[in-house]
Short mmCIF file of C-alpha atoms in Angstrom, two decimals:
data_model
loop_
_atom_site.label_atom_id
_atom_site.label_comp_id
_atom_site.label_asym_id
_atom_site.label_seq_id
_atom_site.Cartn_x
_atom_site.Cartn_y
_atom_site.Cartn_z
CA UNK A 1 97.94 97.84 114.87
CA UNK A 2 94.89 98.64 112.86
CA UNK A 3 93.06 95.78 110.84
CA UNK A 4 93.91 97.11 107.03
CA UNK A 5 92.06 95.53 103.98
CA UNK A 6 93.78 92.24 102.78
CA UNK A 7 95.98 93.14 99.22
CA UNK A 8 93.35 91.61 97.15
CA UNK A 9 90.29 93.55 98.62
CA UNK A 10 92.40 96.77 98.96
CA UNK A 11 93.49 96.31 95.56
CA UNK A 12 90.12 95.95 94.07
CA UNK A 13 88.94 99.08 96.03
CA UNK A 14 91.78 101.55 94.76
CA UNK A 15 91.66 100.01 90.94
CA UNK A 16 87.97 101.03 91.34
CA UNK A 17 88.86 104.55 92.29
CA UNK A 18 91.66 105.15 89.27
CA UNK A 19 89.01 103.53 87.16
CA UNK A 20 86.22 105.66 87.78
CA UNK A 21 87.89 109.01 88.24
CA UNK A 22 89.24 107.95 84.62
CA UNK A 23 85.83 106.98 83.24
CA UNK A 24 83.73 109.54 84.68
CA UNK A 25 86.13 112.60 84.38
CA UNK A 26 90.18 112.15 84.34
CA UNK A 27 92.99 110.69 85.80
CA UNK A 28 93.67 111.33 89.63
CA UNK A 29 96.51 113.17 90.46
CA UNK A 30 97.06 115.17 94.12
CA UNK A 31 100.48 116.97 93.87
CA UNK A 32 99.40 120.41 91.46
CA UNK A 33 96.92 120.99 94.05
CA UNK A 34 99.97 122.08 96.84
CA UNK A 35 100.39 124.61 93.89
CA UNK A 36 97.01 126.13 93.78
CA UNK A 37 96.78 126.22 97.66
CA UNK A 38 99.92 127.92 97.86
CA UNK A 39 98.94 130.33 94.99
CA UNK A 40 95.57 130.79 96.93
CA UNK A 41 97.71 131.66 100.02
CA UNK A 42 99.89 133.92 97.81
CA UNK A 43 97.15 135.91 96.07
CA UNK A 44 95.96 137.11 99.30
CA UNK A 45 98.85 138.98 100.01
CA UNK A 46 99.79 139.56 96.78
CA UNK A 47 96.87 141.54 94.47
CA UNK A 48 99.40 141.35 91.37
CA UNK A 49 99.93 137.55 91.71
CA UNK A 50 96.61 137.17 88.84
CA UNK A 51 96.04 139.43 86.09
CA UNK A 52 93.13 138.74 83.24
CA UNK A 53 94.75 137.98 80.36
CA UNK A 54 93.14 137.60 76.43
CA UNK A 55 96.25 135.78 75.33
CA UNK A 56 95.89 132.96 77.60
CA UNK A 57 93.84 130.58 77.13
CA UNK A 58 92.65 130.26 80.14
CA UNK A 59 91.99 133.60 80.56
CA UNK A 60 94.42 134.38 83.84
CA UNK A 61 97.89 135.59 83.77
CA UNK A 62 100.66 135.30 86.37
CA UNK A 63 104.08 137.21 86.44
CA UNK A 64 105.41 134.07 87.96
CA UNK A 65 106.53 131.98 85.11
CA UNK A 66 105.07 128.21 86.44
CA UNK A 67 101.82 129.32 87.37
CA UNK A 68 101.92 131.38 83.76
CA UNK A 69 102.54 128.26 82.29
CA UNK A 70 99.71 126.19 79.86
CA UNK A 71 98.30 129.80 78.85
CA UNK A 72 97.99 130.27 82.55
CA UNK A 73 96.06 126.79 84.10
CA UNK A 74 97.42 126.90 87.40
CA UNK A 75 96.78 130.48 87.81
CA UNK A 76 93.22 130.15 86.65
CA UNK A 77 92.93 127.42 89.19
CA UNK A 78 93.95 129.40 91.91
CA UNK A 79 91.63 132.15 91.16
CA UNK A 80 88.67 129.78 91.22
CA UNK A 81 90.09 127.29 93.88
CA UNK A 82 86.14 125.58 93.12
CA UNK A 83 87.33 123.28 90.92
CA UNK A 84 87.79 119.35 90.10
CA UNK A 85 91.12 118.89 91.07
CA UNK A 86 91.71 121.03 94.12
CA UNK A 87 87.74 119.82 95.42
CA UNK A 88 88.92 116.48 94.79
CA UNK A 89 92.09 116.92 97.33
CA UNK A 90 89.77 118.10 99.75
CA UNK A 91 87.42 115.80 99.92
CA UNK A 92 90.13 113.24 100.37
CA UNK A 93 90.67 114.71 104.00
CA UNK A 94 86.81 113.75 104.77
CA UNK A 95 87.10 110.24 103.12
CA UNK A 96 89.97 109.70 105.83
CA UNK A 97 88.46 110.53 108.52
CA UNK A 98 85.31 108.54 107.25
CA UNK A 99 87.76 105.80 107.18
CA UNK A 100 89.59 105.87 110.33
CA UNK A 101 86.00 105.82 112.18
CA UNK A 102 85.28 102.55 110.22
CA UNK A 103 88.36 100.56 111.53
CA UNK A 104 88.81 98.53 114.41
CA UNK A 105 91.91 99.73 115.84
CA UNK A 106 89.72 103.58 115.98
CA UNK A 107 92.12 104.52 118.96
CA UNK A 108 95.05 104.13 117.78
CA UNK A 109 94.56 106.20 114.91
CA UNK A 110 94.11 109.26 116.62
CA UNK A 111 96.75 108.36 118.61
CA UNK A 112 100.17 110.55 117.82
CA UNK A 113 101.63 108.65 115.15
CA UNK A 114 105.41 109.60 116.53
CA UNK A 115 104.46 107.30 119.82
CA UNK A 116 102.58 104.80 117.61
CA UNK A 117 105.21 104.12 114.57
CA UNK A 118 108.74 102.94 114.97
CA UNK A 119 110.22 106.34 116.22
CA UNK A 120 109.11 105.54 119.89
CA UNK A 121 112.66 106.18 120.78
CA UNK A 122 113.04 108.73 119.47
CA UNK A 123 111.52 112.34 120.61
CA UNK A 124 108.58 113.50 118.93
CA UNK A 125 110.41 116.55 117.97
CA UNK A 126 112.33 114.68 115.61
CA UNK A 127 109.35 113.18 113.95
CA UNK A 128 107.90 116.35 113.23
CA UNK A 129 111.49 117.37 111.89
CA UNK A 130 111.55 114.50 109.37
CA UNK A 131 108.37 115.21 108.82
CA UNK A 132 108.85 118.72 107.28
CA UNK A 133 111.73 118.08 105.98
CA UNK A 134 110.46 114.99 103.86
CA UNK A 135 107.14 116.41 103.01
CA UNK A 136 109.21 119.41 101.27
CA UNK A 137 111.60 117.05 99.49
CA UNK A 138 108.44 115.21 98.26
CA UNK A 139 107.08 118.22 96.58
CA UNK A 140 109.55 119.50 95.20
CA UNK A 141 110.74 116.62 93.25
CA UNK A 142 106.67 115.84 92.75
CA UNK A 143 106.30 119.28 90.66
CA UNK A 144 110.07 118.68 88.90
CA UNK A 145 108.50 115.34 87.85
CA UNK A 146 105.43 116.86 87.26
CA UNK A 147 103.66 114.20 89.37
CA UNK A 148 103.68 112.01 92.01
CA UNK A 149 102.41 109.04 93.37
CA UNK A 150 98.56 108.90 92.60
CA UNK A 151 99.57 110.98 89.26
CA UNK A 152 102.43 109.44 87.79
CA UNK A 153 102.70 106.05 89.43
CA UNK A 154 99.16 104.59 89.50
CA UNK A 155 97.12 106.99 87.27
CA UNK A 156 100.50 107.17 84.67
CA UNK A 157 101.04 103.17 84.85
CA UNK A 158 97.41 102.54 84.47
CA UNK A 159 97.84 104.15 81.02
CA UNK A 160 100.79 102.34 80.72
CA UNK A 161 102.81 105.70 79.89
CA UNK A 162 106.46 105.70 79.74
CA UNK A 163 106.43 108.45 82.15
CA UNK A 164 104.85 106.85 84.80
CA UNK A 165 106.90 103.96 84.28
CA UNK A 166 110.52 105.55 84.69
CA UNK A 167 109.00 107.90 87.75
CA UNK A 168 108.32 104.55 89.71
CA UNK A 169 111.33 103.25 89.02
CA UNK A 170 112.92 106.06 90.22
CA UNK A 171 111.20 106.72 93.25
CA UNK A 172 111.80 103.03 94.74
CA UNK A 173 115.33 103.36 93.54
CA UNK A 174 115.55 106.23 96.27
CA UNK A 175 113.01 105.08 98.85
CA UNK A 176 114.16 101.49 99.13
CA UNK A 177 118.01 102.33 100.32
CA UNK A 178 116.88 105.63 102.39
CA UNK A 179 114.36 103.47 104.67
CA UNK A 180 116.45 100.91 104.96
CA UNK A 181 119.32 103.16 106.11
CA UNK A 182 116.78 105.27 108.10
CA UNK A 183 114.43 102.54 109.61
CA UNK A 184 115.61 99.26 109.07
CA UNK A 185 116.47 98.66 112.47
CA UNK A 186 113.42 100.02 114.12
CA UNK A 187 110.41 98.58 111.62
CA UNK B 1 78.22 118.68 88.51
CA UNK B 2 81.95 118.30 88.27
CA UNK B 3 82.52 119.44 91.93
CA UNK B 4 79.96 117.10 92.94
CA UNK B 5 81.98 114.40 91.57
CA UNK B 6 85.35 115.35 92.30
CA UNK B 7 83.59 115.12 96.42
CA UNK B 8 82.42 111.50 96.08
CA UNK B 9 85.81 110.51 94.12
CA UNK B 10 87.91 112.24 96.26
CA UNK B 11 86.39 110.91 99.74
CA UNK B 12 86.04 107.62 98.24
CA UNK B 13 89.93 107.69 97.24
CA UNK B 14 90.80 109.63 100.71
CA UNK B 15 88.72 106.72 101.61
CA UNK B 16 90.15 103.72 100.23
CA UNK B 17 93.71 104.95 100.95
CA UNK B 18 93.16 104.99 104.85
CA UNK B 19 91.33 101.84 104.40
CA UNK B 20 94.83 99.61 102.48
CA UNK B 21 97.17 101.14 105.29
CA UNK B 22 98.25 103.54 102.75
CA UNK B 23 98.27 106.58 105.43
CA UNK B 24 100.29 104.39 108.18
CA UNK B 25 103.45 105.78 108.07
CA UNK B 26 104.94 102.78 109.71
CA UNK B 27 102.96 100.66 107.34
CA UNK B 28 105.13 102.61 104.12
CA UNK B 29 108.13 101.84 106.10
CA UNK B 30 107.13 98.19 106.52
CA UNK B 31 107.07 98.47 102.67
CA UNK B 32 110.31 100.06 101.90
CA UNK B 33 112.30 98.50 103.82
CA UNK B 34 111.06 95.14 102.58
CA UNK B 35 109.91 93.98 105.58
CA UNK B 36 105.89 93.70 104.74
CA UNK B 37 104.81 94.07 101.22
CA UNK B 38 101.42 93.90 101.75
CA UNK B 39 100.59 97.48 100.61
CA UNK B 40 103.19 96.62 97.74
CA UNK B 41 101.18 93.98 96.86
CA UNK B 42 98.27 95.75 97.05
CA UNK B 43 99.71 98.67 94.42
CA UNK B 44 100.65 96.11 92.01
CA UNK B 45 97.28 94.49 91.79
CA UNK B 46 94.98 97.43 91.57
CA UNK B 47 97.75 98.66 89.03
CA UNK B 48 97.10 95.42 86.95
CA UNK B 49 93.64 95.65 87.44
CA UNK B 50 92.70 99.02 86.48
CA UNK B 51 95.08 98.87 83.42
CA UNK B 52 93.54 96.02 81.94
CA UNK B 53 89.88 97.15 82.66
CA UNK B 54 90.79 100.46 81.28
CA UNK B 55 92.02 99.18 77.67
CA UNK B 56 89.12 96.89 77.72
CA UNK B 57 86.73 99.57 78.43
CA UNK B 58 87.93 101.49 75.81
CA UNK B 59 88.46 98.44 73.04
CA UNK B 60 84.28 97.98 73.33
CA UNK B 61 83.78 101.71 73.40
CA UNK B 62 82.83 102.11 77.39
CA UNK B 63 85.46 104.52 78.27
CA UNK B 64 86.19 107.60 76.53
CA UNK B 65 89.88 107.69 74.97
CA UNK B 66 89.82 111.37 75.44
CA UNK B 67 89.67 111.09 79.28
CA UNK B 68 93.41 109.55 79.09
CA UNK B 69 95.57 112.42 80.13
CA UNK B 70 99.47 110.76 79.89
CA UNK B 71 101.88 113.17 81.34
CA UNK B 72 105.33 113.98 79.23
CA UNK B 73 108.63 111.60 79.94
CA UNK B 74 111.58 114.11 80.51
CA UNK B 75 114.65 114.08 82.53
CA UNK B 76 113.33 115.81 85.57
CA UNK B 77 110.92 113.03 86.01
CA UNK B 78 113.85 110.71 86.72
CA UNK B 79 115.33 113.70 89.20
CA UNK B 80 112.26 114.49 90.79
CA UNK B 81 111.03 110.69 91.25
CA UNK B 82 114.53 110.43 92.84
CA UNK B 83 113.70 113.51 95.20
CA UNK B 84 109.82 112.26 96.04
CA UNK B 85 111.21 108.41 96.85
CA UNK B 86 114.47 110.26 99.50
CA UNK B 87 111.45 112.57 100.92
CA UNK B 88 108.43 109.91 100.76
CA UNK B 89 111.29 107.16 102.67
CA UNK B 90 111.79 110.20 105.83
CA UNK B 91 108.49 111.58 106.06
CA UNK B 92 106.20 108.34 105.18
CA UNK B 93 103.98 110.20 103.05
CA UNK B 94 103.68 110.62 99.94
CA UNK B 95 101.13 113.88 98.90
CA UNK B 96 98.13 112.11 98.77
CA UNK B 97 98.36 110.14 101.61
CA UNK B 98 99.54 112.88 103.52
CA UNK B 99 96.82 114.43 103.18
CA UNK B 100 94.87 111.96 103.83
CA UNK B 101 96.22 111.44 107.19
CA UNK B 102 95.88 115.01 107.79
CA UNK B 103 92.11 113.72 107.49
CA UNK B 104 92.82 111.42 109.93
CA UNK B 105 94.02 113.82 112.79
CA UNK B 106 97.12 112.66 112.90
CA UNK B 107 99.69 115.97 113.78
CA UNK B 108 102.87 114.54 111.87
CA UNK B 109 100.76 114.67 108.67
CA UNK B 110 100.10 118.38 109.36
CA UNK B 111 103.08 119.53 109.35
CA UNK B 112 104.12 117.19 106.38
CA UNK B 113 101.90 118.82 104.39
CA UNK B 114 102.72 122.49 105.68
CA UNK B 115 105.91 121.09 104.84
CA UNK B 116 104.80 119.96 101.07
CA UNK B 117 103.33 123.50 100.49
CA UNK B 118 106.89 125.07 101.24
CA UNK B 119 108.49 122.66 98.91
CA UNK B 120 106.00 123.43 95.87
CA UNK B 121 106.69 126.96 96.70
CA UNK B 122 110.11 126.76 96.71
CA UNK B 123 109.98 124.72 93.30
CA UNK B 124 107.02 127.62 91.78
CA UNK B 125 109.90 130.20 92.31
CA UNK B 126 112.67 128.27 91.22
CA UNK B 127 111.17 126.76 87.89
CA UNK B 128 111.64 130.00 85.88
CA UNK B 129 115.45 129.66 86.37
CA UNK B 130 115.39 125.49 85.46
CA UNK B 131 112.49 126.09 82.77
CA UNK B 132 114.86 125.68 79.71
CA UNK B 133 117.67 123.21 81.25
CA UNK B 134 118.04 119.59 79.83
CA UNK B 135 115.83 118.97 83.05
CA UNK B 136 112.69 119.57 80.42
CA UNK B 137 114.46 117.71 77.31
CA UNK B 138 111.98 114.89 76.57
CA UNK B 139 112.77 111.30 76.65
CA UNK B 140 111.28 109.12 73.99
CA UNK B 141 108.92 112.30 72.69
CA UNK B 142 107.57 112.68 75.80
CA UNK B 143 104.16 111.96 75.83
CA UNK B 144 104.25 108.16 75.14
CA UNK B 145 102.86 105.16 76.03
CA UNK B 146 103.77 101.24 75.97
CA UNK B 147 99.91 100.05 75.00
CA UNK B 148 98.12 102.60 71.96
CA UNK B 149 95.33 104.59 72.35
CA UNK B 150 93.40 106.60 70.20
CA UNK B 151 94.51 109.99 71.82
CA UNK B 152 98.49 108.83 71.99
CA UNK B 153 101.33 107.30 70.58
CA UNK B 154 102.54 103.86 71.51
CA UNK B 155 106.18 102.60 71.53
CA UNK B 156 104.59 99.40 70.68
CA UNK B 157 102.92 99.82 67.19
CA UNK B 158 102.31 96.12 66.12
CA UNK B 159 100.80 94.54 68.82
CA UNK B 160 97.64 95.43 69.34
CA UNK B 161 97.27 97.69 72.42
CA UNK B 162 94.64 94.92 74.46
CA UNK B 163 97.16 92.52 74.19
CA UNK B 164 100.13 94.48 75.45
CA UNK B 165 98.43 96.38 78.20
CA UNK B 166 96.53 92.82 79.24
CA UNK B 167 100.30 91.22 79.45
CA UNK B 168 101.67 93.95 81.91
CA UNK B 169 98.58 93.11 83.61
CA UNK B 170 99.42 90.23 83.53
CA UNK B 171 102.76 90.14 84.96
CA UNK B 172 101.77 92.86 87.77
CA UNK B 173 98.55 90.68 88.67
CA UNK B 174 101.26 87.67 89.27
CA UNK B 175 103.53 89.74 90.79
CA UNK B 176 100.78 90.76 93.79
CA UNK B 177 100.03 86.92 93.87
CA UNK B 178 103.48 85.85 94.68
CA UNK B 179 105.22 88.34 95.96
CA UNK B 180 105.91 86.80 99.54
CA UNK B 181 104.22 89.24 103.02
CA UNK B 182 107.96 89.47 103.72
CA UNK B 183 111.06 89.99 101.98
CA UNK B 184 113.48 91.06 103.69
CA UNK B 185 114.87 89.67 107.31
#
């Protein structure tokens, strides 16, 4: 097991990040950016994904009505992928790593999670199954909520906004039974 | 300048998130099913903390009100927070810290997050069809908050927005205090 910051430390540290992403420039939020990578992904095989566009304001039109959307934000995202938000995601993948270097328990964490976590009896296949699986639920219902963790739960109840609010609720209202059903016996 | 600071936010964030346990799969699970709270505990407090520290910074004029960016309350937030909490229980990610444990190396957050890129596909196709279902209709007007600020409009309008955003402080600050490691057997 890897030594993890105590709840007070670790909950000074991330306060300080939703603080000063706030302060300096806005409110972090990660799930959009699966958006714009896809898009990115999309527009290569696709040359009629982004059109210019006068009428929207930001200058970028889509024929595919959510990245059309906010006079066409997500679309002019994904045609200049340099940009805060989807930077921001990125960079998260080098803090990380920067981080699992500075803890003690360095081997396990490159260690495959699926022989390190409570799914050692189970095969790895499995793991990657659940997963997928998850990680594609989680998105989905991130973009219908139009958030999702870092965006609506701690970013959203920082500003105390109803939103963010009813999306916690709701997620822990799911999560809590379905790890319990999935895991309980094996955490 | 922007992109230099959306680097040293985003790897301290990345960062920080490895650092609380937040990228341990088994450590969500730990959560969820009750059985160690400490990340929970951990939520709670830098929730309480960087609430109150935000309304303060903006009652003596050190944060910028127009930096707040509250997103809409609507049905599908209820839906979709339903969805993320079934998918973030089986996976043991949620999108940031999957990606941040893609940062990590570890392979089950790869293919979580090839996994999260078909989902938001799937939903960028679909949304034309949902676009103008009761999904969208917006509770409460939407963009609302419990503590007011000068860019939006509070549910609360006669207590002055310090003193309600300092008492769910408050309560979440005590809540991280004495919330026991372990809840359930």
């Amino acid at each position: 097991m890897q030594s993890y910051w105590s709840w007070f430390g670790g909950g000074l540290a991330l306060a300080c990040c939703f603080l000063l992403a706030v302060t300096l420039v806005k409110p972090i939020g990660v799930s959009t950016q699966f958006v714009i990578a896809d898009g990115v992904i999309w527009s290569l095989f696709d040359s009629e994904l982004l059109q210019s566009s006068q009428d929207n304001k930001h200058g970028v039109a889509s024929p595919n009505a959510y990245l059309n959307k906010s006079g066409g934000k997500y679309a002019a995202a994904i045609e200049n992928p340099i940009n805060y938000g989807f930077i921001f995601v990125l960079a998260m993948i080098g803090g990380a790593f920067l981080g699992s270097r500075f803890s003690k328990g360095e081997s396990e964490a490159k260690v495959e999670p699926s022989s390190s976590c409570a799914l050692t009896q189970r095969p790895a296949s499995q793991r990657y199954a659940m997963a997928f699986i998850g990680g594609a639920i989680v998105l989905f219902g991130a973009r219908l909520a139009g958030g999702c963790t870092s965006g609506h739960m701690m970013s959203g109840m920082m500003q105390t906004s109803l939103s963010g609010y009813l999306f916690a609720l709701a997620a822990f209202a799911a999560a809590v039974p379905t790890a319990i059903l999935l895991y309980g016996r094996d955490i | 300048m922007t992109i230099l600071l959306a680097v040293v936010l985003g790897a301290l964030f990345g960062f920080v998130l490895q650092r609380v346990g937040a990228t341990d799969s088994k450590v969500i699970w730990g959560m969820l099913t009750l059985k160690d709270l400490r990340l929970a505990k951990t939520i709670l407090f830098a929730i309480g903390v960087s609430s109150f520290a935000l309304f303060a910074g903006m009652q003596l004029g050190l944060i910028d009100a127009g930096h707040m960016s509250v997103k809409s309350a609507y049905y599908g937030v209820l839906i979709g927070g339903l969805l993320l909490g079934l998918g973030w229980a089986v996976a043991g990610y949620c999108p940031g810290t999957g990606v941040a444990a893609l940062g990590e190396g570890k392979r089950d957050a790869v293919v979580y997050v090839l996994g999260g890129l078909f989902g938001a596909l799937i939903y960028t196709l679909v949304y034309e069809k949902i676009a103008d279902t009761w999904l969208f209709e917006k509770i409460a007007g939407g963009k609302v908050t419990l503590a007011g600020s000068d860019k939006y409009a509070s549910l609360i309008t006669d207590i002055s927005p310090i003193l309600i955003a300092g008492a769910f402080a408050a309560v979440f600050v005590v809540l991280a205090a004495l919330l026991p490691r372990r809840l359930a057997a």
